[in-house]
XYZ file of C-alpha atoms in Angstrom:
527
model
C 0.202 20.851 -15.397
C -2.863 18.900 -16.816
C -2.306 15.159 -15.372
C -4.979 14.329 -17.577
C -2.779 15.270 -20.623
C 0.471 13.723 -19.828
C 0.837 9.786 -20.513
C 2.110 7.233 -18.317
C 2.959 3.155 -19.206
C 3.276 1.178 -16.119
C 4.618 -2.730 -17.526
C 3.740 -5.122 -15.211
C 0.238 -5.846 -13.069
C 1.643 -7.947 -10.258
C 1.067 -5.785 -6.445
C 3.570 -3.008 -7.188
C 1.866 -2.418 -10.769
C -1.615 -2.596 -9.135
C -0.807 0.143 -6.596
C 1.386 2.351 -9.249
C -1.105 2.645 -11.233
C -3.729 3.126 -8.110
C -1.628 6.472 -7.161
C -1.049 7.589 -10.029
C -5.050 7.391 -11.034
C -5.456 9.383 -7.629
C -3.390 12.041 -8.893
C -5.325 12.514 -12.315
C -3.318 11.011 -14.192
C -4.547 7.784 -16.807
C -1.789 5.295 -16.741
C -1.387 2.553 -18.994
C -0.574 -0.933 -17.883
C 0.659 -3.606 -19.778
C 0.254 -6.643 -18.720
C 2.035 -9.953 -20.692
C -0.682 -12.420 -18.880
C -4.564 -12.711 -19.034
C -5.246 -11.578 -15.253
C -3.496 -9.867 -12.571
C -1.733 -10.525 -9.680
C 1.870 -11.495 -11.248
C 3.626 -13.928 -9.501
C 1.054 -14.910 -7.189
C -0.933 -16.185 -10.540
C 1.679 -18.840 -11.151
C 2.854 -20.361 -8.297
C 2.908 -23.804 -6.416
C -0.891 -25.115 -4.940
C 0.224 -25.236 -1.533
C 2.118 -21.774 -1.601
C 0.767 -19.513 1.616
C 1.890 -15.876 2.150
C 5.171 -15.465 4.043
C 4.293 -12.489 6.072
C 1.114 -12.012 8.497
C -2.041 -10.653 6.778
C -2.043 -7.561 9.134
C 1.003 -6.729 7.768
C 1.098 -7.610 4.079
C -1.472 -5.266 3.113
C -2.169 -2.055 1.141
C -2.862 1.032 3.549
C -6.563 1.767 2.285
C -7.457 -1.576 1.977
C -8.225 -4.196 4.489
C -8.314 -7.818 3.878
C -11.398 -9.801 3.633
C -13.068 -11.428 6.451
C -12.366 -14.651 5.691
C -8.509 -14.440 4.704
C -8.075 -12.143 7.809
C -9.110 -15.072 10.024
C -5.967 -16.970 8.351
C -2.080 -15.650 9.332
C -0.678 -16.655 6.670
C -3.662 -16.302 3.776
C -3.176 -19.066 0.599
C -1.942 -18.156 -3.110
C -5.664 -17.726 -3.982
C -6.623 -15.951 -1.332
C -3.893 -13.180 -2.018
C -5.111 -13.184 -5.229
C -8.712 -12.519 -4.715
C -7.338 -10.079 -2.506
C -5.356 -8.418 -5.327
C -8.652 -8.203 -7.438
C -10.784 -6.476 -5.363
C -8.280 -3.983 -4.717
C -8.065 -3.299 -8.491
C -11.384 -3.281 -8.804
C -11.995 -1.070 -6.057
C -9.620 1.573 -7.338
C -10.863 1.241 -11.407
C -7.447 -0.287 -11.782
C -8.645 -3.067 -13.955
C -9.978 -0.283 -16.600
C -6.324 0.667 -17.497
C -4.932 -2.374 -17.716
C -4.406 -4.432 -21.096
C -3.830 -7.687 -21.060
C -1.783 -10.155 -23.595
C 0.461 -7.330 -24.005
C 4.251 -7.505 -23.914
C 6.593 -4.444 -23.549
C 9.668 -5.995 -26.188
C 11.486 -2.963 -26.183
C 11.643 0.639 -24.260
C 13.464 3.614 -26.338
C 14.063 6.938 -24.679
C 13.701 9.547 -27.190
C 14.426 13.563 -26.782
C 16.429 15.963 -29.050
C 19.717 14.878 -27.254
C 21.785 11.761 -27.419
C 21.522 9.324 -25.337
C 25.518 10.205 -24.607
C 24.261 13.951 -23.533
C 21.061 12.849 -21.761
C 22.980 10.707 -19.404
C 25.633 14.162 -18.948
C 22.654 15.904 -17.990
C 23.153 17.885 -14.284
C 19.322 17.198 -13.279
C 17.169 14.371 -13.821
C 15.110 14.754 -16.905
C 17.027 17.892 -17.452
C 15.206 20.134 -14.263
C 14.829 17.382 -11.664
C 11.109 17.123 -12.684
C 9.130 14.327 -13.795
C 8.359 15.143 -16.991
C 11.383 17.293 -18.096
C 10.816 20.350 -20.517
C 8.366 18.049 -22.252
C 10.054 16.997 -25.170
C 11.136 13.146 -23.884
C 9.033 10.322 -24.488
C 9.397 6.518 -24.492
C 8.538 4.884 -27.399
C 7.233 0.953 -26.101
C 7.404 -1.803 -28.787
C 4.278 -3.505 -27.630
C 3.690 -7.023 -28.928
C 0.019 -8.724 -28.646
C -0.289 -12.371 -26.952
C -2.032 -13.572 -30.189
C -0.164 -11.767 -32.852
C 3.060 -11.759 -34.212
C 2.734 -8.215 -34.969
C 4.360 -5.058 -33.144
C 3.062 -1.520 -32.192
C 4.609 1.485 -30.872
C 3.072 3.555 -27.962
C 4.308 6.250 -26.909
C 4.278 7.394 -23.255
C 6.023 10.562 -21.127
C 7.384 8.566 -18.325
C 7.651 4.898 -17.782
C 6.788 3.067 -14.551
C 8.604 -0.492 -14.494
C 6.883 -2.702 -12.166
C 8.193 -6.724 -13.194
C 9.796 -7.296 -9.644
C 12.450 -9.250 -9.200
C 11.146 -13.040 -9.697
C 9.853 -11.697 -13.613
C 10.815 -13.366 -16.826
C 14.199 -14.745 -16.398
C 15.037 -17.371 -15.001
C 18.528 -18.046 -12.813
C 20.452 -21.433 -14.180
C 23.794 -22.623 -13.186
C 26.710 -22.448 -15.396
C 28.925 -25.839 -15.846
C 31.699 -27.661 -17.254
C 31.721 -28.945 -20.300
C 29.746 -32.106 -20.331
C 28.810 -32.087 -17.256
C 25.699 -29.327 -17.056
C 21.809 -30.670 -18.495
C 22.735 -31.757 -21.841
C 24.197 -35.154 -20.594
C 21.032 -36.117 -18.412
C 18.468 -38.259 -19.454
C 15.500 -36.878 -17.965
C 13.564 -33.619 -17.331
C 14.907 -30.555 -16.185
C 13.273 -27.367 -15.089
C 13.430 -24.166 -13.607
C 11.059 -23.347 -10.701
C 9.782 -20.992 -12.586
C 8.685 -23.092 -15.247
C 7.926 -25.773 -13.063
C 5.007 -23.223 -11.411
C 3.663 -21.787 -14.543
C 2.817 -25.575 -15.853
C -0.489 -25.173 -13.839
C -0.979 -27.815 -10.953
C -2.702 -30.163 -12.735
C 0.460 -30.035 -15.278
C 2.929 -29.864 -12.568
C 1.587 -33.183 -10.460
C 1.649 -35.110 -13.852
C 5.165 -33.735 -14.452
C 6.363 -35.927 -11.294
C 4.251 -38.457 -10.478
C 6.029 -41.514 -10.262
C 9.620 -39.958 -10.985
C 12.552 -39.313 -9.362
C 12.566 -35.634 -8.455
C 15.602 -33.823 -7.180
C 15.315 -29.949 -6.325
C 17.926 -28.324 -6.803
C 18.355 -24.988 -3.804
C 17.912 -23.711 -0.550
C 15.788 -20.546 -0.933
C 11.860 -20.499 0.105
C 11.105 -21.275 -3.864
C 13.083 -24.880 -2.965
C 11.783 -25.490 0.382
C 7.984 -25.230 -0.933
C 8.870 -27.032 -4.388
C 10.333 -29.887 -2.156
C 7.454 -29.879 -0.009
C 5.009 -30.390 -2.983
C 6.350 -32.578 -4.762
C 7.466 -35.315 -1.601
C 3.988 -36.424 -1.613
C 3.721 -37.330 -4.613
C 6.155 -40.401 -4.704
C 7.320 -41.159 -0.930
C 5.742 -42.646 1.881
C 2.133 -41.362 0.798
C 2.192 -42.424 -2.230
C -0.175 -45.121 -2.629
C 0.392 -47.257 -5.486
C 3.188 -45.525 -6.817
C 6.587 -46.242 -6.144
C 8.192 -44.464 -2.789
C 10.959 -42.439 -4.524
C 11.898 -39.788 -1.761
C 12.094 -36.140 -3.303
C 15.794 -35.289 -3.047
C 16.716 -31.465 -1.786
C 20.385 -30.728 -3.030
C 21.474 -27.549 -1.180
C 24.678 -25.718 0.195
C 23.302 -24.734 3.342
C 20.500 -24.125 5.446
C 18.233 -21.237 5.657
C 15.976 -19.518 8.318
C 12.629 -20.774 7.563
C 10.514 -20.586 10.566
C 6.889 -22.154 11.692
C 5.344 -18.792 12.064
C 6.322 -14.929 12.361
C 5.923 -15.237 16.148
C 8.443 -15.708 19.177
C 6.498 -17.249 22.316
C 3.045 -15.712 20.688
C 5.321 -12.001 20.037
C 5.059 -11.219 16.455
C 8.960 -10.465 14.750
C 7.396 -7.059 13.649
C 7.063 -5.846 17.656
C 10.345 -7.467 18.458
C 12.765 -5.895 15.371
C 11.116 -3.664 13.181
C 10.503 -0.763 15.306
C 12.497 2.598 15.835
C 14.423 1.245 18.792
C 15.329 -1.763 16.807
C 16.989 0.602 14.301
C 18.392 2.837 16.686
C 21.610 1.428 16.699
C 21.556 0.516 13.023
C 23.577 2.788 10.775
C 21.252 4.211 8.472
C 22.191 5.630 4.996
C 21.955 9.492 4.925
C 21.338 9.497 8.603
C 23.694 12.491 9.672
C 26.951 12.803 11.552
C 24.840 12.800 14.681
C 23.548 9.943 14.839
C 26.617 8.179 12.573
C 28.627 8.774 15.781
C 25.647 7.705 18.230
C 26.319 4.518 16.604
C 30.079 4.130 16.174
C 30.090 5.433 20.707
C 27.412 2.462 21.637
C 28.392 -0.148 19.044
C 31.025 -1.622 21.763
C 26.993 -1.834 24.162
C 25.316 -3.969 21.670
C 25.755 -7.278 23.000
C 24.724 -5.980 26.713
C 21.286 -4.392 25.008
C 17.882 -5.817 25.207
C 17.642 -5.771 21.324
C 20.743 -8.446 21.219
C 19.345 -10.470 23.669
C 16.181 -10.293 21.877
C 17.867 -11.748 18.324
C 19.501 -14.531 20.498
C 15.975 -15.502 21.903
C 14.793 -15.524 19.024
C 17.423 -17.994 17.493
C 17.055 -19.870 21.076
C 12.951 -20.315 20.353
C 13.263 -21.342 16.338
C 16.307 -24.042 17.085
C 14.385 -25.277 20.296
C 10.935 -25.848 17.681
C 12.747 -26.585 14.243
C 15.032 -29.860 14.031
C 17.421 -27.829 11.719
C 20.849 -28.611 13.427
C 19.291 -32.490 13.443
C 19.378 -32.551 9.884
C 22.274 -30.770 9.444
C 20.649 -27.786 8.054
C 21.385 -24.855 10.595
C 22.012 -21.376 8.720
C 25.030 -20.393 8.677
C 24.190 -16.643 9.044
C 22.750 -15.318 12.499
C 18.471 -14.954 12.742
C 19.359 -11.419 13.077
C 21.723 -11.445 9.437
C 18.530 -13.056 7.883
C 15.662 -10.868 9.608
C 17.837 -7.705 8.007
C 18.546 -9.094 4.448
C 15.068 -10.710 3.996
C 16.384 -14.012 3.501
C 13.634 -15.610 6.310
C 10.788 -17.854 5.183
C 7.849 -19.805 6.727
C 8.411 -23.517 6.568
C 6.132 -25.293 4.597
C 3.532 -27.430 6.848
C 5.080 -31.051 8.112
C 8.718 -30.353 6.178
C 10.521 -32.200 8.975
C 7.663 -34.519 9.488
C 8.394 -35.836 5.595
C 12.273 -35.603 6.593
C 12.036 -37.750 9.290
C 9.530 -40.282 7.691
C 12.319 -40.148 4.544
C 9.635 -38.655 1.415
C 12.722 -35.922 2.121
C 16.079 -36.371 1.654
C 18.616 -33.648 2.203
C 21.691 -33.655 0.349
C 24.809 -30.997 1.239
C 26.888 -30.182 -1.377
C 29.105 -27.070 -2.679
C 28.346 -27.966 -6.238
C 26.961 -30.644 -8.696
C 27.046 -31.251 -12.436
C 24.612 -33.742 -13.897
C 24.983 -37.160 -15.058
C 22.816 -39.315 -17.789
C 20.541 -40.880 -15.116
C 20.962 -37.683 -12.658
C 22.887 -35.591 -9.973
C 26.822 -36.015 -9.082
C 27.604 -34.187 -5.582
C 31.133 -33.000 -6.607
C 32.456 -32.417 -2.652
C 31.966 -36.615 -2.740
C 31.030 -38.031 -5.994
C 27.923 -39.312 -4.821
C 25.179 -39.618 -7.310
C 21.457 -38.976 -6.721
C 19.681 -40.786 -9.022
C 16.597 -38.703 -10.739
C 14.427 -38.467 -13.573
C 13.146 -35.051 -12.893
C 15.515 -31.831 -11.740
C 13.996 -29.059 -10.864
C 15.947 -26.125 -10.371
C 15.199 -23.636 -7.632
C 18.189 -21.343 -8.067
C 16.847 -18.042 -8.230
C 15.513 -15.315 -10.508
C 17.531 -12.524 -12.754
C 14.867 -9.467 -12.657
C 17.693 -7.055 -13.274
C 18.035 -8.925 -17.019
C 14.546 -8.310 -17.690
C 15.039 -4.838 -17.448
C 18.503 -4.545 -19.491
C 16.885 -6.345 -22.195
C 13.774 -4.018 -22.424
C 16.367 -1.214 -22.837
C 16.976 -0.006 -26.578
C 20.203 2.272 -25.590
C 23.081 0.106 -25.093
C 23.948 3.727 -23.106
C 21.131 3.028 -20.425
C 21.768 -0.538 -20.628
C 25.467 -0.437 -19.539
C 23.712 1.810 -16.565
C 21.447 -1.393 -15.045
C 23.830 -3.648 -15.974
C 25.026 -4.245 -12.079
C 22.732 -6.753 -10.114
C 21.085 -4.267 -9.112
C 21.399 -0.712 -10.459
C 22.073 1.762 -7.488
C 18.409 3.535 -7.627
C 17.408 6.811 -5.726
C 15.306 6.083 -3.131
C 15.209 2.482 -4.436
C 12.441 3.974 -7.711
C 15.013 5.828 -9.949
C 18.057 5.532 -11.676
C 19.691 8.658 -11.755
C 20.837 8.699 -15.510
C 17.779 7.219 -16.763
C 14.981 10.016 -17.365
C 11.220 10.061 -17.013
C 11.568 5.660 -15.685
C 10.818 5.069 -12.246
C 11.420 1.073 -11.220
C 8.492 -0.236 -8.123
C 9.225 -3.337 -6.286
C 12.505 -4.714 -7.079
C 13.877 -3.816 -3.551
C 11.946 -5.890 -0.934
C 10.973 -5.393 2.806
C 10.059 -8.210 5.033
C 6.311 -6.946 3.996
C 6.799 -5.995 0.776
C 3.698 -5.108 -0.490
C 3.429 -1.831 1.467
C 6.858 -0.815 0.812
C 5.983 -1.362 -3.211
C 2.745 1.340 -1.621
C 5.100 3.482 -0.646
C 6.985 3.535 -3.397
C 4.512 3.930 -5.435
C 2.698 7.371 -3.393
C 6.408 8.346 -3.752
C 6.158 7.974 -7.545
C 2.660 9.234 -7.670
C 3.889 13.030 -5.916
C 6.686 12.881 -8.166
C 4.592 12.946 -11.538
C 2.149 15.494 -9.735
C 5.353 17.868 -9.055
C 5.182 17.283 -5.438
C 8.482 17.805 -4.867
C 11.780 18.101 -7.508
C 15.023 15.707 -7.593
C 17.857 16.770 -6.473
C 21.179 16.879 -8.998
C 22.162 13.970 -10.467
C 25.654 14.133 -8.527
C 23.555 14.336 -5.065
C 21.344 11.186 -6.333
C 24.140 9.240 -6.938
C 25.510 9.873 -3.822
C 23.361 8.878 -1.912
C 21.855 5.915 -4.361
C 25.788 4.637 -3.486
C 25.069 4.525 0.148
C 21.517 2.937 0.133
C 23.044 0.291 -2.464
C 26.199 -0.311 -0.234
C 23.380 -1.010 2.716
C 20.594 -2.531 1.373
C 22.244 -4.979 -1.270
C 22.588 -8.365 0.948
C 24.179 -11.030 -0.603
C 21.643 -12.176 -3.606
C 19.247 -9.022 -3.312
C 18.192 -5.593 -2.442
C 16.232 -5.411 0.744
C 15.500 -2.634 3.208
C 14.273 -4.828 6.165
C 16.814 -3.742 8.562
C 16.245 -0.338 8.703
C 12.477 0.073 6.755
C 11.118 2.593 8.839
C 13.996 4.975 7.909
C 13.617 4.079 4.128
C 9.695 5.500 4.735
C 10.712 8.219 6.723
C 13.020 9.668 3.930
C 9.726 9.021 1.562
C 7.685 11.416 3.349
C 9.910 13.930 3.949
C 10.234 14.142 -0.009
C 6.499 14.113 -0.374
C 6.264 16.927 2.615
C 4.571 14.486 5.326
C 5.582 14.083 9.060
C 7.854 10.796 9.016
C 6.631 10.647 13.105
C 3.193 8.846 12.369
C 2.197 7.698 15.908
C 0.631 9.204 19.156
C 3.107 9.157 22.027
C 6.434 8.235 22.726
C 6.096 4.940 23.291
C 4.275 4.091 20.660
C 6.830 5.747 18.229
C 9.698 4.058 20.017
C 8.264 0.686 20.417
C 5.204 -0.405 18.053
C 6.153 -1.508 14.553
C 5.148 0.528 11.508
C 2.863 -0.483 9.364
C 0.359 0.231 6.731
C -1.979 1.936 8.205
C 0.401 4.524 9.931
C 0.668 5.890 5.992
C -2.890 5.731 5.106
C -3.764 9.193 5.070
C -0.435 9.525 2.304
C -2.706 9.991 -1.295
C-alpha cells in the first residue's frame, strides 16, 4: 500500500487532532485537518483567563515531547501555557502544514457500491477488517469556509473524528412551560458561550450584575471563581453582589494532585491499583482472582489508601462546612474522572461571602431570576450562566448524512472498539471522546493505535467479536455523565499494544511494573 496515495480528513485540531494527524504523518500518510477556528489548540483556545491544567505537567504530556522549561517549573501550567505548548508540538511535527483553518465539516456521507442497509450487515469492518476496505469507500465531507456561504465536497478514504466531547453543542436544561429562560429578564448563557466571548467580553458581560452559575462540574467551579471578583467583596466601586453557585451536590475538587506530597498517579494508577479491578476482556483467570479476593478489599493497603486519601482532602478542604461533601467516595470519582483542582482561594471567597452556595434538586427561572423548586426560594440575578455540561455525541450524529449510521451513535456514547471505532461505521475512527485522568496521552495512544491501523499493522476482528467486546468496555467505562477509562488505564494501553504487536510490560523490574504509574514516556518508543 502507498500511504502517500490514500487520503485521510481528520475534523478537529484540538490535542487529539494534533497528535492524529502527528501519527498518521509518521506513517506516510498526508492527512487533512479541518479546523472550524483560526488557530489550534481547541478547547484550550476558548476558555476562562484563570483556567490552569487539571492534571500535573509530567503527566499531561505527549510521549516525544517534553514541556518547556518554564511551564515545567509550574504543576499545574495556565490555559496559555498549554497552548503554546500545543503549538510547538505542531510545529515540531509539520502538523500545522496540513491543517486548514476556517473550515467546517457540515456533513460526512459514506459512499461505496452498497447501501448503507448492507454496509452496516457487513461481517468485517470495512468489508475485510482493514482500514481502507477493498478500496472502493470514501467519505464525501461537505466543507463550508469561515468567510463564505458557499460549500465544497472533499473526498477522503477514511475519516478521523477528533471534536472531543466539550465540541459544538452545548448541554441546556429542559423545563416547564413558563418556567425555563423565556420568562427571565436578563442574560442567560451557556459556559460555553460564556468562554468563547473572549475575556475582555466576558468581564464586561458581568460587571456590576447579578451572576448566578448554574452546576457543579469543574466548568462551574472555575466560572464561579471568575466571575466572584468581579462584584463581591473586591469589587471596588461596584456594587458587592455575591456570585451565586446553584448546584445539586458537591464534587471532588481538590488543592493539588498530591496526598501528604504523594502524587494520586503513584497511589492509584498503577498495576497493583488495578489488580483487583475487573477489567473488560481480562480472562476467566483473573475474572475469578477478583470475584475470590473481593470479600479482602477493605483489609488491603489500596482501600486504606482511598480512605486516606478522602481523610487528607476533607481535613484541607472545608467541603462538609459548606455543605458541599460529594456524595460519591474519592475512590468513585478518581475511577470515573469526575475529580478537579479547586480554583485558587474558592473557600476563601465562600467564607468572605463573594460566594454563595445554593443546594437545590432543580430550578426554573423567574422574570428577575432563579426559583429553587425543593424551597421556593428565589435568587435574584441579572446574569445566568449555565454550566451544565456538553453534548459531543450530537456533534457527531449531526455530521452524519445516513440516518442508518446516525441511529448507530445515537446512544450517549456509541459503544466504540477500543474506545476509536464504531463497529458498523467503516473507514471513521473517533480520538478523544473517552477521557483518562491525563487525557492527552491516552488521545496519543489512541491515536498510534489509529496510525498502525491505516498502515495495516494489524486487521479488526469480525464485527460480532467488536461488538462484544465494545459492550463490555461501554458497560465499564461509561460513569454516570461520560466515558472514562481512569480506573483501569493501564489495561486500556495494554490491549493497544498488543494490537499494534508491542510488549504491554514497559518497565525494568518487578517493582517498578507493579508499583510506578504509567505514563507517557513508558510508550515513547510506540511510532
Amino acid at each position: 500500500m502507498d500511504a502517500t496515495k490514500k487520503r485521510v480528513a481528520i475534523v478537529g485540531a484540538g490535542a487529539s487532532g494534533l497528535t492524529a494527524c502527528k501519527h498518521a504523518l509518521a506513517k506516510g500518510f498526508r492527512p487533512v485537518v479541518f479546523e472550524t477556528s483560526d488557530s489550534i489548540g481547541g478547547v484550550w483556545r476558548r476558555t476562562l483567563a484563570s483556567t490552569r491544567l487539571q492534571s500535573p505537567a509530567f503527566s499531561y504530556m505527549f510521549s516525544d515531547f517534553p514541556w518547556p522549561p518554564d511551564a515545567a517549573a509550574e504543576v499545574f501550567p495556565r490555559h496559555d501555557q498549554v497552548v503554546d505548548y500545543l503549538a510547538a508540538y505542531a510545529c515540531r511535527h509539520g502538523v500545522l502544514d496540513c491543517v486548514r483553518f476556517g473550515c467546517k465539516v457540515l456533513a460526512a456521507d459514506y459512499a461505496a457500491g452498497a447501501p448503507d442497509e448492507q454496509v452496516a450487515a457487513w461481517e468485517h469492518w470495512s468489508g475485510n477488517g482493514e482500514a481502507f476496505g477493498d478500496g472502493s469507500g470514501e467519505w464525501l465531507l461537505t466543507v463550508q469556509h469561515r468567510r463564505s456561504e458557499a460549500t465544497q465536497i472533499h473526498r477522503f478514504d477514511f475519516l478521523i473524528i477528533c471534536t472531543g466531547r466539550f465540541a459544538g453543542v452545548a448541554h441546556i436544561p429542559i423545563f416547564p412551560p413558563n418556567r425555563g429562560p423565556e420568562v427571565f429578564h436578563g442574560k442567560v448563557v451557556h459556559s460555553m458561550d460564556y468562554t468563547n466571548m473572549g475575556h475582555a467580553a466576558a468581564a464586561e458581560l458581568i460587571r456590576g450584575k447579578r451572576v448566578a452559575v448554574v452546576g457543579s462540574g469543574k466548568s462551574a467551579f472555575d466560572t464561579v471563581a471568575e466571575c466572584a471578583p468581579a462584584n463581591g467583596k473586591t469589587a471596588g466601586r461596584h456594587a458587592q453582589y455575591p456570585c451565586a453557585m446553584i448546584c445539586r451536590s458537591g464534587r471532588w475538587m481538590v488543592n493539588g494532585g498530591f496526598v501528604w506530597g504523594v502524587s494520586l498517579g503513584h497511589l492509584f494508577c498503577n498495576r497493583l491499583a488495578e489488580l483487583m479491578v475487573h477489567k473488560p476482556g481480562q480472562g476467566l483467570a483473573l475474572t475469578l482472582l477478583v470475584i475470590l479476593l473481593t470479600p479482602l478489599v477493605r483489609a488491603t493497603p489500596r482501600w486504606l489508601l482511598w480512605k486516606l486519601a478522602e481523610t487528607y482532602y476533607k481535613m484541607q478542604i472545608p467541603m462538609e462546612k459548606h455543605g458541599m461533601m460529594p456524595e460519591e467516595s474519592f475512590a468513585e470519582s478518581m475511577s470515573s474522572c469526575r475529580i478537579g483542582v479547586l480554583p485558587d482561594k474558592y473557600y476563601d471567597m465562600v467564607n468572605e461571602g463573594s460566594i454563595v452556595i445554593k443546594k437545590t434538586k432543580s430550578f426554573s427561572f423567574c422574570t428577575d431570576g432563579l426559583v429553587l423548586d425543593d424551597t421556593g426560594e428565589r435568587v435574584d440575578a441579572d446574569v445566568v450562566v449555565l454550566a451544565t455540561g456538553f453534548r459531543g455525541d450530537r456533534s457527531l450524529n449531526e455530521m452524519l448524512v445516513s440516518p442508518t449510521f446516525r441511529s448507530m451513535v445515537a446512544d450517549t456514547p456509541a459503544p466504540l472498539y477500543r474506545q476509536c471505532v464504531h463497529p458498523r461505521i467503516p473507514q471513521m475512527a473517533v480520538i478523544g471522546y473517552t477521557e483518562n485522568l491525563t487525557s492527552i496521552y491516552t488521545f496519543e495512544m489512541m491515536a498510534k493505535w489509529v496510525a498502525h491501523l491505516l498502515a495495516g499493522a494489524f486487521r479488526l476482528p469480525s464485527v460480532r467479536a467488536m461488538e462484544a467486546s465494545a459492550a463490555e468496555w461501554h458497560e465499564h467505562v461509561l460513569k454516570v455523565d461520560k466515558p472514562c477509562v481512569g480506573g483501569v488505564s493501564t489495561w486500556y494501553n495494554d490491549e493497544l499494544c498488543r494490537d499494534m504487536g508491542y510488549d504491554p510490560r514497559r518497565k525494568k523490574g518487578i517493582l517498578a511494573e507493579w508499583l510506578q504509574p504509567y505514563g507517557p514516556a513508558d510508550y515513547a518508543d510506540i511510532l
